Short mmCIF file of C-alpha atoms and ligand atoms in Angstrom, two decimals:
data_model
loop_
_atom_site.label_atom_id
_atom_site.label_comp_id
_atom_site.label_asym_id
_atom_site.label_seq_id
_atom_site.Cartn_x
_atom_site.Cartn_y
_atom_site.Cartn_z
CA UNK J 839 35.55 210.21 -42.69
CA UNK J 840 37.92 213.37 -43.62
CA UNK J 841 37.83 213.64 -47.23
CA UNK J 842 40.08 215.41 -49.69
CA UNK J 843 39.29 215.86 -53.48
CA UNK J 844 41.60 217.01 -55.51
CA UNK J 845 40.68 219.57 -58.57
CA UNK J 846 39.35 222.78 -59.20
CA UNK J 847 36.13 222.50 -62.14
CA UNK J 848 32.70 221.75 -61.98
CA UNK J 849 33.05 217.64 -62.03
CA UNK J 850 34.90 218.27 -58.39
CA UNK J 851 32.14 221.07 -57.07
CA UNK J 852 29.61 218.03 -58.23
CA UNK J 853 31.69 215.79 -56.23
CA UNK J 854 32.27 218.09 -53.02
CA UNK J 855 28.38 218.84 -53.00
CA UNK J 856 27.65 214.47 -53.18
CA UNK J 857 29.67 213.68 -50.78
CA UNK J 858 28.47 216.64 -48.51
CA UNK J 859 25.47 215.01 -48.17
CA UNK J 860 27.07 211.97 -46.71
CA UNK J 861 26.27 211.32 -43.10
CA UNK J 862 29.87 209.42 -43.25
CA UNK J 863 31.75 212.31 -43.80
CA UNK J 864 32.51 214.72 -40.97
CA UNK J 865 35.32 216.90 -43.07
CA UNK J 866 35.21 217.74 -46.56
CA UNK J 867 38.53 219.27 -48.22
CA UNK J 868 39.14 220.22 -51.96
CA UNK J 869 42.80 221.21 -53.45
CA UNK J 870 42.70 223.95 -54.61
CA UNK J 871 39.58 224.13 -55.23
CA UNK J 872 37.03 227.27 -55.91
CA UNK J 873 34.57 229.64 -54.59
CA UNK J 874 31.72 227.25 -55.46
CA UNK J 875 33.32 224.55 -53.61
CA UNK J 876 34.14 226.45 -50.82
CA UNK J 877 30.86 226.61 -49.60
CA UNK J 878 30.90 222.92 -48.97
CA UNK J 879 34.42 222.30 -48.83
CA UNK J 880 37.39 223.79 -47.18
CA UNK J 881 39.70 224.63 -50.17
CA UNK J 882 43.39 224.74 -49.24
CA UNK J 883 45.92 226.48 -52.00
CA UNK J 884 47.58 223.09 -53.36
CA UNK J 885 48.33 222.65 -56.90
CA UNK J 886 46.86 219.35 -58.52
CA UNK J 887 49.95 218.56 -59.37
CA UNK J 888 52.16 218.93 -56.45
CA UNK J 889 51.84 215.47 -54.92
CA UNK J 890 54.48 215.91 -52.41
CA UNK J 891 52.54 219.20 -50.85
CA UNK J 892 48.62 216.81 -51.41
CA UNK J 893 50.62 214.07 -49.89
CA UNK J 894 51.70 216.28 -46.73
CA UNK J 895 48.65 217.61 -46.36
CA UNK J 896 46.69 213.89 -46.19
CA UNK J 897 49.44 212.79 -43.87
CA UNK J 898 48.97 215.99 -41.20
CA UNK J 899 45.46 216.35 -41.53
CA UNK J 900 44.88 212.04 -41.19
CA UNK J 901 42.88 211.97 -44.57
CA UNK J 902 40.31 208.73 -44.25
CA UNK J 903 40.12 208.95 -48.37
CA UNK J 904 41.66 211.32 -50.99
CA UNK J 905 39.95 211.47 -54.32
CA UNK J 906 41.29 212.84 -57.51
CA UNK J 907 39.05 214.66 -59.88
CA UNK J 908 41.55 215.16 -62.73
CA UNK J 909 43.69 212.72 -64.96
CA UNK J 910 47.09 214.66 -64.69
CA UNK J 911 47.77 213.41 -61.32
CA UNK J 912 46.53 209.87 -61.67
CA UNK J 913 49.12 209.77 -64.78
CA UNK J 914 52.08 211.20 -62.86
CA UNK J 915 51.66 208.46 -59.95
CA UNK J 916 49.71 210.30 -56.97
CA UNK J 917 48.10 206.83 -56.30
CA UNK J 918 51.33 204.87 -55.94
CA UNK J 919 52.50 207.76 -53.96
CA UNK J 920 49.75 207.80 -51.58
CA UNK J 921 49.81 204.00 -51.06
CA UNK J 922 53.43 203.90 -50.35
CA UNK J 923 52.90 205.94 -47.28
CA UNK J 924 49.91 203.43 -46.39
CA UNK J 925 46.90 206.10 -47.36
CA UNK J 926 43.88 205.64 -49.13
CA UNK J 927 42.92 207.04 -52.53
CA UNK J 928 40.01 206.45 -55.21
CA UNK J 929 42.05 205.99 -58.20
CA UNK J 930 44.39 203.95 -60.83
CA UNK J 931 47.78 203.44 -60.40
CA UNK J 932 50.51 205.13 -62.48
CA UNK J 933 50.56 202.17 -64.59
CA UNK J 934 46.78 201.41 -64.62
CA UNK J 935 46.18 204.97 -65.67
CA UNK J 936 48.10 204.40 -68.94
CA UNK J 937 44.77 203.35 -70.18
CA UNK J 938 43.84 207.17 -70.59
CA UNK J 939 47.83 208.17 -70.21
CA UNK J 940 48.85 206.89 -73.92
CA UNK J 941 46.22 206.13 -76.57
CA UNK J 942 49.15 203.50 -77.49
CA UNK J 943 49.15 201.13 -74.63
CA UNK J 944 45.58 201.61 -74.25
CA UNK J 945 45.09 200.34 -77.89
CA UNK J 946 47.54 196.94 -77.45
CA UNK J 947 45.59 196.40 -74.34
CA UNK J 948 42.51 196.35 -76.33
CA UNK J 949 43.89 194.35 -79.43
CA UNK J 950 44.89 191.77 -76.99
CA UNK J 951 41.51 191.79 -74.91
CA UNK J 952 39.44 191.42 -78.17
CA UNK J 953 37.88 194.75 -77.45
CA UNK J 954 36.07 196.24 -79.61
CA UNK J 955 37.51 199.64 -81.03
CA UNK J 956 38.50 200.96 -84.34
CA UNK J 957 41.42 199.58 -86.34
CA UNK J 958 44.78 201.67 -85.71
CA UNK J 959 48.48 201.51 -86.50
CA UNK J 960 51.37 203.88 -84.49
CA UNK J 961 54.31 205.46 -85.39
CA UNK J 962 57.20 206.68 -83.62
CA UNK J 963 58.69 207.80 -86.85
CA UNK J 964 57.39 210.74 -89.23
CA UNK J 965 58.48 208.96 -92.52
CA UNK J 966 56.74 205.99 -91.82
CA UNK J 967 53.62 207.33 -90.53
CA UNK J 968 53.08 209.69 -93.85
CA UNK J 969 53.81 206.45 -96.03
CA UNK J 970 50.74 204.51 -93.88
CA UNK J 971 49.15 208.10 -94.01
CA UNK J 972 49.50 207.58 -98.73
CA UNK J 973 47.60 203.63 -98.49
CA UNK J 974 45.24 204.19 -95.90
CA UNK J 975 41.44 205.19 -96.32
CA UNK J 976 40.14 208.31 -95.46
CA UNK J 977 38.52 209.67 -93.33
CA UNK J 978 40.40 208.89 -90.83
CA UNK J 979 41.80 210.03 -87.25
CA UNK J 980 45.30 211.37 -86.53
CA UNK J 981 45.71 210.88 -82.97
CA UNK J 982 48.84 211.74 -80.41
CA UNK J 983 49.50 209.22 -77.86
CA UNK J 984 49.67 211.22 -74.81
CA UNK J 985 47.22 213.40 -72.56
CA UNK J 986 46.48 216.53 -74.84
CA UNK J 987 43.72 217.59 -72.74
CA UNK J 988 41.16 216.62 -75.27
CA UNK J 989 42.32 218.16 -78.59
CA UNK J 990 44.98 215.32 -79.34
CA UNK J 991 42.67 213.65 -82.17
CA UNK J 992 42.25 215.05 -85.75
CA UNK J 993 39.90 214.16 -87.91
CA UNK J 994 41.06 213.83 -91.20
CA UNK J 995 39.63 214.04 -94.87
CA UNK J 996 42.30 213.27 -97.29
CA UNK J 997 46.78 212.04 -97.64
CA UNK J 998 47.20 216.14 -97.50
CA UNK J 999 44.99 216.95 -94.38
CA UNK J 1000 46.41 213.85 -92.72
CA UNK J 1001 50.12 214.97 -93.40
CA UNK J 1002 49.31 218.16 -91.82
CA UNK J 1003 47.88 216.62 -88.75
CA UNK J 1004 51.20 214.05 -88.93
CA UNK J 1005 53.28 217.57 -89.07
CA UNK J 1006 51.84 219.66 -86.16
CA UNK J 1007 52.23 216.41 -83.71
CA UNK J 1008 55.39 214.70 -84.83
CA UNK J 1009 57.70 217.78 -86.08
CA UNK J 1010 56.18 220.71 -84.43
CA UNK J 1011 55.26 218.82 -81.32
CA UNK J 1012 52.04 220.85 -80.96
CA UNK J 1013 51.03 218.33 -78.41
CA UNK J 1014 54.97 218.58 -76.59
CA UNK J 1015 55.79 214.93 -75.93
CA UNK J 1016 52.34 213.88 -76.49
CA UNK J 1017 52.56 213.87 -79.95
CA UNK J 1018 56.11 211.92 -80.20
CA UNK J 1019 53.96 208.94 -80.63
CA UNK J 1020 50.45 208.82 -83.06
CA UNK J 1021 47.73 206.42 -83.89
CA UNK J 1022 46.74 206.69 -87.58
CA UNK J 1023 42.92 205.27 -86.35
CA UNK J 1024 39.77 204.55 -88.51
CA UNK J 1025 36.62 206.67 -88.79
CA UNK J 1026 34.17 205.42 -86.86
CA UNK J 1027 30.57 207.02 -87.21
CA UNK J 1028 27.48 206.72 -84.98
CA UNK J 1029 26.54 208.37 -82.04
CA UNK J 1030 28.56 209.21 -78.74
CA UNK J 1031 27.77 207.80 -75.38
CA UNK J 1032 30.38 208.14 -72.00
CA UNK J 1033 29.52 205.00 -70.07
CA UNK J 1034 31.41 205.31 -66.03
CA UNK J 1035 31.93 202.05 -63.94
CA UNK J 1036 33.04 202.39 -60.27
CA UNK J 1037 36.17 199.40 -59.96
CA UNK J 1038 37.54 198.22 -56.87
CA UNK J 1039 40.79 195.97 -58.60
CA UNK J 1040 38.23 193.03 -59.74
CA UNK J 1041 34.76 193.87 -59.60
CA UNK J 1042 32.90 197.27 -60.31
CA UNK J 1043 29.05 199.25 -60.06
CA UNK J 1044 28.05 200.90 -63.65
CA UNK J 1045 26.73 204.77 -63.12
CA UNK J 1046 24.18 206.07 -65.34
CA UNK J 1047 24.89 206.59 -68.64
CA UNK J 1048 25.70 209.76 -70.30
CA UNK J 1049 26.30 211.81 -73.67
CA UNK J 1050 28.21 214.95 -73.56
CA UNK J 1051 28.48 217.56 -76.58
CA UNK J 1052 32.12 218.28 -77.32
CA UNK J 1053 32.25 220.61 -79.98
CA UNK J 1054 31.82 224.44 -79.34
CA UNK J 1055 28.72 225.20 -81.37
CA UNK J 1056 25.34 224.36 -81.86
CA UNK J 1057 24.97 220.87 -84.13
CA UNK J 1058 28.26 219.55 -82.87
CA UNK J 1059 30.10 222.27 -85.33
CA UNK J 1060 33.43 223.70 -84.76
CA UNK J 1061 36.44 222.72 -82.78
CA UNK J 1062 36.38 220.41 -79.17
CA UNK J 1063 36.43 221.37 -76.10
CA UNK J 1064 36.33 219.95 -72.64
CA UNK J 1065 32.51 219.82 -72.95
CA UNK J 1066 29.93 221.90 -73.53
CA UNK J 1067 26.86 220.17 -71.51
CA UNK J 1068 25.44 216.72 -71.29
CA UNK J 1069 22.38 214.59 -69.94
CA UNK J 1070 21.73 211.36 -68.19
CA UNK J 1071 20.63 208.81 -68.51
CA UNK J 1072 21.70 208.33 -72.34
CA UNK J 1073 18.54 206.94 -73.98
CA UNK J 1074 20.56 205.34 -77.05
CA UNK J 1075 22.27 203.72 -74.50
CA UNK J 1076 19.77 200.71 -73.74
CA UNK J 1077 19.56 197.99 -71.01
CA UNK J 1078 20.90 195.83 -73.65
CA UNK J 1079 23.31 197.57 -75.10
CA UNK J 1080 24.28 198.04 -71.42
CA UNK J 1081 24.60 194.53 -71.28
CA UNK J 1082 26.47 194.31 -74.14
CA UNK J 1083 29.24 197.26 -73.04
CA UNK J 1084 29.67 195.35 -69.82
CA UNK J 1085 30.29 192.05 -71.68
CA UNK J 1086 32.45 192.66 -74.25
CA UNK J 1087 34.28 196.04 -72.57
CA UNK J 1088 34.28 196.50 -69.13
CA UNK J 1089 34.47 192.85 -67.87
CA UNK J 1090 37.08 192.36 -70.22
CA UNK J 1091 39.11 195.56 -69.50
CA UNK J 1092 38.88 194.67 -65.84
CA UNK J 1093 39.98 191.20 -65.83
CA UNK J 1094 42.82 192.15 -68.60
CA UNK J 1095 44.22 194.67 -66.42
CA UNK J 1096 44.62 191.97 -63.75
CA UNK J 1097 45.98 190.00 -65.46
CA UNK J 1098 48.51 192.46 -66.76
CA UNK J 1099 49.23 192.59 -63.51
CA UNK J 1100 47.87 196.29 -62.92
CA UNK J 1101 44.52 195.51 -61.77
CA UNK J 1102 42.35 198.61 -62.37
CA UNK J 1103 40.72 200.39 -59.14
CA UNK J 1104 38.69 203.84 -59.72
CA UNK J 1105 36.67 205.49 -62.44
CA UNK J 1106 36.61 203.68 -65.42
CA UNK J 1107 35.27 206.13 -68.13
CA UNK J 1108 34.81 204.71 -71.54
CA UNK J 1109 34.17 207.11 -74.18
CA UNK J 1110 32.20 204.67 -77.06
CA UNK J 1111 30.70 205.45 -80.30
CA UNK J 1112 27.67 203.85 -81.17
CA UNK J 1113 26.23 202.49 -84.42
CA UNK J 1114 23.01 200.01 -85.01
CA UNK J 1115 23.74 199.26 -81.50
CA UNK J 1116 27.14 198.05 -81.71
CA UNK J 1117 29.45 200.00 -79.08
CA UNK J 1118 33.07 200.28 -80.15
CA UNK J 1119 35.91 202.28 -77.29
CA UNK J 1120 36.69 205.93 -78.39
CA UNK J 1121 38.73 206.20 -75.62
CA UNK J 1122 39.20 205.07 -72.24
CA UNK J 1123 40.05 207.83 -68.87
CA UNK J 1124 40.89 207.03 -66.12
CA UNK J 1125 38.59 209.60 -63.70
CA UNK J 1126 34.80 210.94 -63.91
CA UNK J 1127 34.30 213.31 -66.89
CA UNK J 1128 33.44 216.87 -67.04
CA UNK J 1129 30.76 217.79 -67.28
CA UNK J 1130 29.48 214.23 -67.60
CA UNK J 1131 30.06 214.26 -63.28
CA UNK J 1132 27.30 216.87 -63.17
CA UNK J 1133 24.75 214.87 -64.46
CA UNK J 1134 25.59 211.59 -63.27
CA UNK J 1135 26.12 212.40 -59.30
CA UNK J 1136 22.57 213.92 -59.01
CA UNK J 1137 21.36 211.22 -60.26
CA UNK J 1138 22.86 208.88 -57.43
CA UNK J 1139 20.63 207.71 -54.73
CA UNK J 1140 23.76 205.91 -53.02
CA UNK J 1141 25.93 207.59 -50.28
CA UNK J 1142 29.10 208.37 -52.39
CA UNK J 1143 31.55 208.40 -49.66
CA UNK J 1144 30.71 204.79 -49.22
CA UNK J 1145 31.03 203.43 -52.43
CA UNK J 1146 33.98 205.21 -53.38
CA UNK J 1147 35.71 204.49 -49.60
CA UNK J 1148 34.74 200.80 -50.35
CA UNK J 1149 35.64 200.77 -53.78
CA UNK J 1150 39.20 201.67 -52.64
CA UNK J 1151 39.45 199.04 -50.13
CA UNK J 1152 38.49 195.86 -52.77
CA UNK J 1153 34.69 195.98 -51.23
CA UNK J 1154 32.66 197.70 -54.23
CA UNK J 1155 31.13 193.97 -54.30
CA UNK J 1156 29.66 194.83 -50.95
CA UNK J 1157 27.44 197.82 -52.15
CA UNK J 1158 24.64 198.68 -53.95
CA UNK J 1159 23.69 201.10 -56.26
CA UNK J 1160 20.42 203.12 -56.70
CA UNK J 1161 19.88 205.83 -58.85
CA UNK J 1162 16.65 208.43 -59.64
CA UNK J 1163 14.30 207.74 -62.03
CA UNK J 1164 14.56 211.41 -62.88
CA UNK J 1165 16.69 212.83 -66.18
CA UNK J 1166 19.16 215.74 -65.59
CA UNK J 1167 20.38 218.09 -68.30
CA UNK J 1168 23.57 220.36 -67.75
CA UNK J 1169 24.71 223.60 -69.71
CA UNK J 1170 27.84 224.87 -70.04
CA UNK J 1171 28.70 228.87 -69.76
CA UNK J 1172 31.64 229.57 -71.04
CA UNK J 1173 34.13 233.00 -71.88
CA UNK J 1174 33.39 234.17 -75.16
CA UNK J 1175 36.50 232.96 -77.39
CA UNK J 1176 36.87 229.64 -75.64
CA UNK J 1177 37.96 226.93 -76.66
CA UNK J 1178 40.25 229.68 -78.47
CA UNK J 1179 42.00 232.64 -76.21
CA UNK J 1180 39.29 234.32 -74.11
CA UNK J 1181 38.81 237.35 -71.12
CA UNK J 1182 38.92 236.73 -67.87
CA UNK J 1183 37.82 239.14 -64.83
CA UNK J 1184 34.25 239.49 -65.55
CA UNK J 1185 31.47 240.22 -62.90
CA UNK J 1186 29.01 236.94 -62.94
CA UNK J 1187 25.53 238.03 -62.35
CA UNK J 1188 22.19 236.60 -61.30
CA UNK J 1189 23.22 233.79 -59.45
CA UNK J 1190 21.14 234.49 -56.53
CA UNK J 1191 18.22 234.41 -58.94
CA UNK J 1192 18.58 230.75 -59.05
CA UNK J 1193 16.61 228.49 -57.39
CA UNK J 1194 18.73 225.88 -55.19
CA UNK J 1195 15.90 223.77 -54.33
CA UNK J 1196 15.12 223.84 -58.42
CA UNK J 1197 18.60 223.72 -59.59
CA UNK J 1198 22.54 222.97 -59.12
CA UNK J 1199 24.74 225.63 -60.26
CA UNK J 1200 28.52 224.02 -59.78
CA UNK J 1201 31.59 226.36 -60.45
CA UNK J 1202 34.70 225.80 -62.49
CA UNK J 1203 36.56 229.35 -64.22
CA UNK J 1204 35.92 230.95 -61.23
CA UNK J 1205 37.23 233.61 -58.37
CA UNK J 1206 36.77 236.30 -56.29
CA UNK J 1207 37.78 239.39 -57.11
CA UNK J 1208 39.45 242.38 -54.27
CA UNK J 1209 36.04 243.19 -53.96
CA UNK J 1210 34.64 240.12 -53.07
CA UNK J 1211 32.56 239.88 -56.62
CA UNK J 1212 32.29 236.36 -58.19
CA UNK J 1213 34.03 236.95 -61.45
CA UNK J 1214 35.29 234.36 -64.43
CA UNK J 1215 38.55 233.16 -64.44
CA UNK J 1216 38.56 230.12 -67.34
CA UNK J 1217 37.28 229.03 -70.32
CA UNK J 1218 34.07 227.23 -69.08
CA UNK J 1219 32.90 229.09 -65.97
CA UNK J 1220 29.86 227.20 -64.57
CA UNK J 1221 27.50 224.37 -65.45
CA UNK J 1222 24.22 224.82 -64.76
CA UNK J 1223 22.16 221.80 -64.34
CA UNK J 1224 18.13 220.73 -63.92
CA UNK J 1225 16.13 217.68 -62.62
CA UNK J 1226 12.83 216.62 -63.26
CA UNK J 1227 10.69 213.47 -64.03
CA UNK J 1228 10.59 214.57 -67.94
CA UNK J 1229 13.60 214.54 -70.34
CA UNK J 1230 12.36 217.37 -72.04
CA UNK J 1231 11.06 219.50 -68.89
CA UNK J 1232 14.54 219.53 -67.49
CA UNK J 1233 16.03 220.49 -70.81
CA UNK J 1234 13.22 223.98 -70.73
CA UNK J 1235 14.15 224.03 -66.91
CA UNK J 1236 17.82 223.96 -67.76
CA UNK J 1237 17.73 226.84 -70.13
CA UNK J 1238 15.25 229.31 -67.89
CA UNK J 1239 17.92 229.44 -64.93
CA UNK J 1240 20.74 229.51 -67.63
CA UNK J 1241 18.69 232.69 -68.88
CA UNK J 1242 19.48 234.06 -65.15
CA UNK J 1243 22.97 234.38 -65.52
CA UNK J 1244 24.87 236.36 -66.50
CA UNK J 1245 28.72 237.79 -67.47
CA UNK J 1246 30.14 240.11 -70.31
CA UNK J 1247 30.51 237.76 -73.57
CA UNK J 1248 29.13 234.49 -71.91
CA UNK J 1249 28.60 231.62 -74.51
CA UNK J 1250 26.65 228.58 -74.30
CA UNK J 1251 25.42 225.95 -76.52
CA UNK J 1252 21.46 225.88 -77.17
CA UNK J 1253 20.89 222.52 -78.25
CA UNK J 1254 22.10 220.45 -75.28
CA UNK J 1255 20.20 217.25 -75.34
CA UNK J 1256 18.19 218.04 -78.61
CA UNK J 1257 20.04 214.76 -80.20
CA UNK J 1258 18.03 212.71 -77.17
CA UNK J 1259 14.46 213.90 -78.27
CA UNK J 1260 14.12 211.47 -81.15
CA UNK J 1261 14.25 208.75 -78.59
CA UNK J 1262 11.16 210.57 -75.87
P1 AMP U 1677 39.73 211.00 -78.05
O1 AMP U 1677 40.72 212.00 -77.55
O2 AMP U 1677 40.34 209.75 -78.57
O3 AMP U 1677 38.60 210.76 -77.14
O4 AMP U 1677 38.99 211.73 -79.27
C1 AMP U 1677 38.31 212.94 -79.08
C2 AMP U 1677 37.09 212.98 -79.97
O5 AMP U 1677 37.48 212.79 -81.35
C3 AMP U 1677 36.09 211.87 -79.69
O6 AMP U 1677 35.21 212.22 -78.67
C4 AMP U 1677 35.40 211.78 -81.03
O7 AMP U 1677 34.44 212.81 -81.18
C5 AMP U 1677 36.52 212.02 -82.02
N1 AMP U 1677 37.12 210.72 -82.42
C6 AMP U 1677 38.17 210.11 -81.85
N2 AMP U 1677 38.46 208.94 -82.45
C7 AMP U 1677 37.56 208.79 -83.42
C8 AMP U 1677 37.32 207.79 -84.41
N3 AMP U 1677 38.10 206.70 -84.51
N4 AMP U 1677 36.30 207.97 -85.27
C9 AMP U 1677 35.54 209.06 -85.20
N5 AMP U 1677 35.70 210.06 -84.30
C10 AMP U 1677 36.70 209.93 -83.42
N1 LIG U 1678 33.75 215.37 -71.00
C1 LIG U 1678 34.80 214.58 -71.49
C2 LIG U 1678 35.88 214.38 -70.54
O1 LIG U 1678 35.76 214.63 -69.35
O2 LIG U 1678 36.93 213.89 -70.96
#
């Protein structure tokens, strides 16, 4: 199989290295990719988003299976545009992927489904949103309706806090079109869990379960980012409550989205929050997250190629799934400043201090520089990840090679996984 994936972060140099390993595949490209993927990948200079140049490129080079890493071109169509010229691609359609694309179809769907999630209202108009915003109960969650790459919620304390929130998406459009719509949602507390199933259309293969850790600082304290580090398997995330999640969310989100008539094919990632072991949806994407990817691939025992390839063909019923007993716990480094501005252009050190047979190191914010040095070019830069029998010896693991590395004003959190220990 000649594969392309399409991204440039760590979730698609976790992906790259999986399906490297795959007997099945005999050509590996990423778009654009970086210089961690490049060393299993060939990474050709396309932009994500330019789905006429991907779409080229699959056509000339007779791509068996193109797989996209991020959400932005799942929302703008690069399915429907890859099956109208008959090729095959892991992924939702343009319609299918509203279930990510606006937070307001996505929360009909699940009103109509019976799925559990909190209680929300939308607005289209600011008026009428700040008079829901004077009767409601606070806390609660300000939310735009479009992608807003993870900083489109607001938490909210009080009628004034919520009015500012209402301001900075509706009339100063912090969010550009994003925020045109909101969701005025209840607070729900508990404890987060990401929960991935593989769907082919009508029937799908759950991956382990993960947690990330979205806010920049230690004890889940300032502002979000993409994701600081995670682990997997999620402990609070039980065989049962497994069960449960499959019951009364992903069955039903699969056989509503049939019978929308957008039946749902690729990653289904549901974001839940968990309390007394009742799951309710935080959100639903449409692709593997990041860094939950980095966790969750290592811990596959199944050929990836396969199940994806299959999965995009209707035949996901036709595989099955193994995964390591083993835990796996991945840190973030990030640019100092991130999620906030940040340098770029700094020499990364120590890398060849790392043990490959102990750990995976997977790139994102990164180049080369004239010289040929590995230096940092984003906000997070690598995630660093370790594997062992023992929750807690992969967390120590996980923080001696992150001790390794090295770059002027690198950041990373140091109490990835510590929420887990109370279950081990
Ligand atoms: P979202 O973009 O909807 O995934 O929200 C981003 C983050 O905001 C989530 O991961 C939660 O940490 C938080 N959040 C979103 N909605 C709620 C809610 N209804 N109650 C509590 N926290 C929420
Ligand atoms: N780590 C969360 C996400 O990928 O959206």
């Amino acid at each position: 199989m000649k594969i392309l994936i399409i991204g440039s972060g760590a979730r698609e140099h976790a992906l790259a290295w999986k399906l490297h390993q795959s007997r099945q595949v005999t050509e590996l490209f990423c778009a654009p990719g970086n210089p961690g993927i490049a060393e299993v990948a060939s990474c050709v200079p396309i932009a994500v988003n330019n789905i006429e140049g991907l779409l080229d490129f699959a056509e000339k080079h007779q791509i068996d299976l193109t797989i996209p890493g991020p959400e932005a071109p799942l929302v703008a169509g690069i399915v429907d545009a890859f099956e109208a010229k008959g090729l095959t691609i892991f992924g939702p359609s343009k319609k299918a992927a509203s279930l990510e694309g606006s937070k307001v179809f996505s929360k009909n769907f699940m009103k109509n489904y019976h799925i559990p999630a909190a209680a929300s209202e939308s607005f289209t108009d600011y008026e009428a949103a700040v008079a829901y915003a004077e009767t409601t109960s606070y806390p609660c969650v300000v939310k735009a309706d479009g992608l807003a790459a993870g900083k489109g919620a607001i938490i909210v304390h009080d009628f004034k806090e919520a009015q500012l929130a209402l301001q900075r998406c509706m009339l100063k459009k912090e969010f550009g079109s994003a925020g045109s719509k909101v969701l005025i949602e209840e607070f729900l507390s508990g404890e987060e869990a990401s929960v991935f199933a593989l769907c082919d259309g009508k029937n799908y293969i759950v991956l382990a379960p993960a947690q990330d850790h979205k806010a920049i600082f230690d004890g889940d304290k300032g502002p979000n980012t993409g994701g600081m580090g995670t682990y997997a398997p999620a402990p609070i995330v039980t065989n049962d409550l497994l069960e449960k999640v499959e019951k009364e969310i992903i069955q039903p989100t699969i056989s509503g989205m049939q019978q929308e008539g957008t039946a749902y094919k690729g990653v289904l990632f549901i974001g839940l929050m968990i309390e007394n072991d009742q799951a309710k949806v935080l959100e639903y994407n449409c692709r593997f997250g990041d860094p939950e990817a980095q966790v969750i691939l290592p811990l596959l025992k199944t050929d990836l190629a396969e199940l994806l390839f299959k999965a995009a063909h209707g035949k996901i019923a036709e595989c099955k799934i193994g995964h390591s007993r083993q835990s796996a716990v991945c840190v973030v480094l990030a640019s100092g400043g991130y999620p906030g501005p940040y340098e770029s252009g700094k020499v990364i050190t120590g890398l060849k201090n790392i043990d490959e047979e102990q750990f995976l190191v997977f790139h994102s914010g990164t180049s080369l520089s004239a010289n040929g040095e590995l230096v940092t070019a984003g906000g997070r830069v690598l995630s660093v990840v370790a594997q062992s029998d023992n929750f807690n010896t992969s967390r120590e693991f996980v923080y001696k090679a992150v001790d390794k590395i090295d770059f002027e004003g690198v950041y990373y959190r140091k109490d990835i996984g510590a929420k887990a220990l109370k279950y081990f």
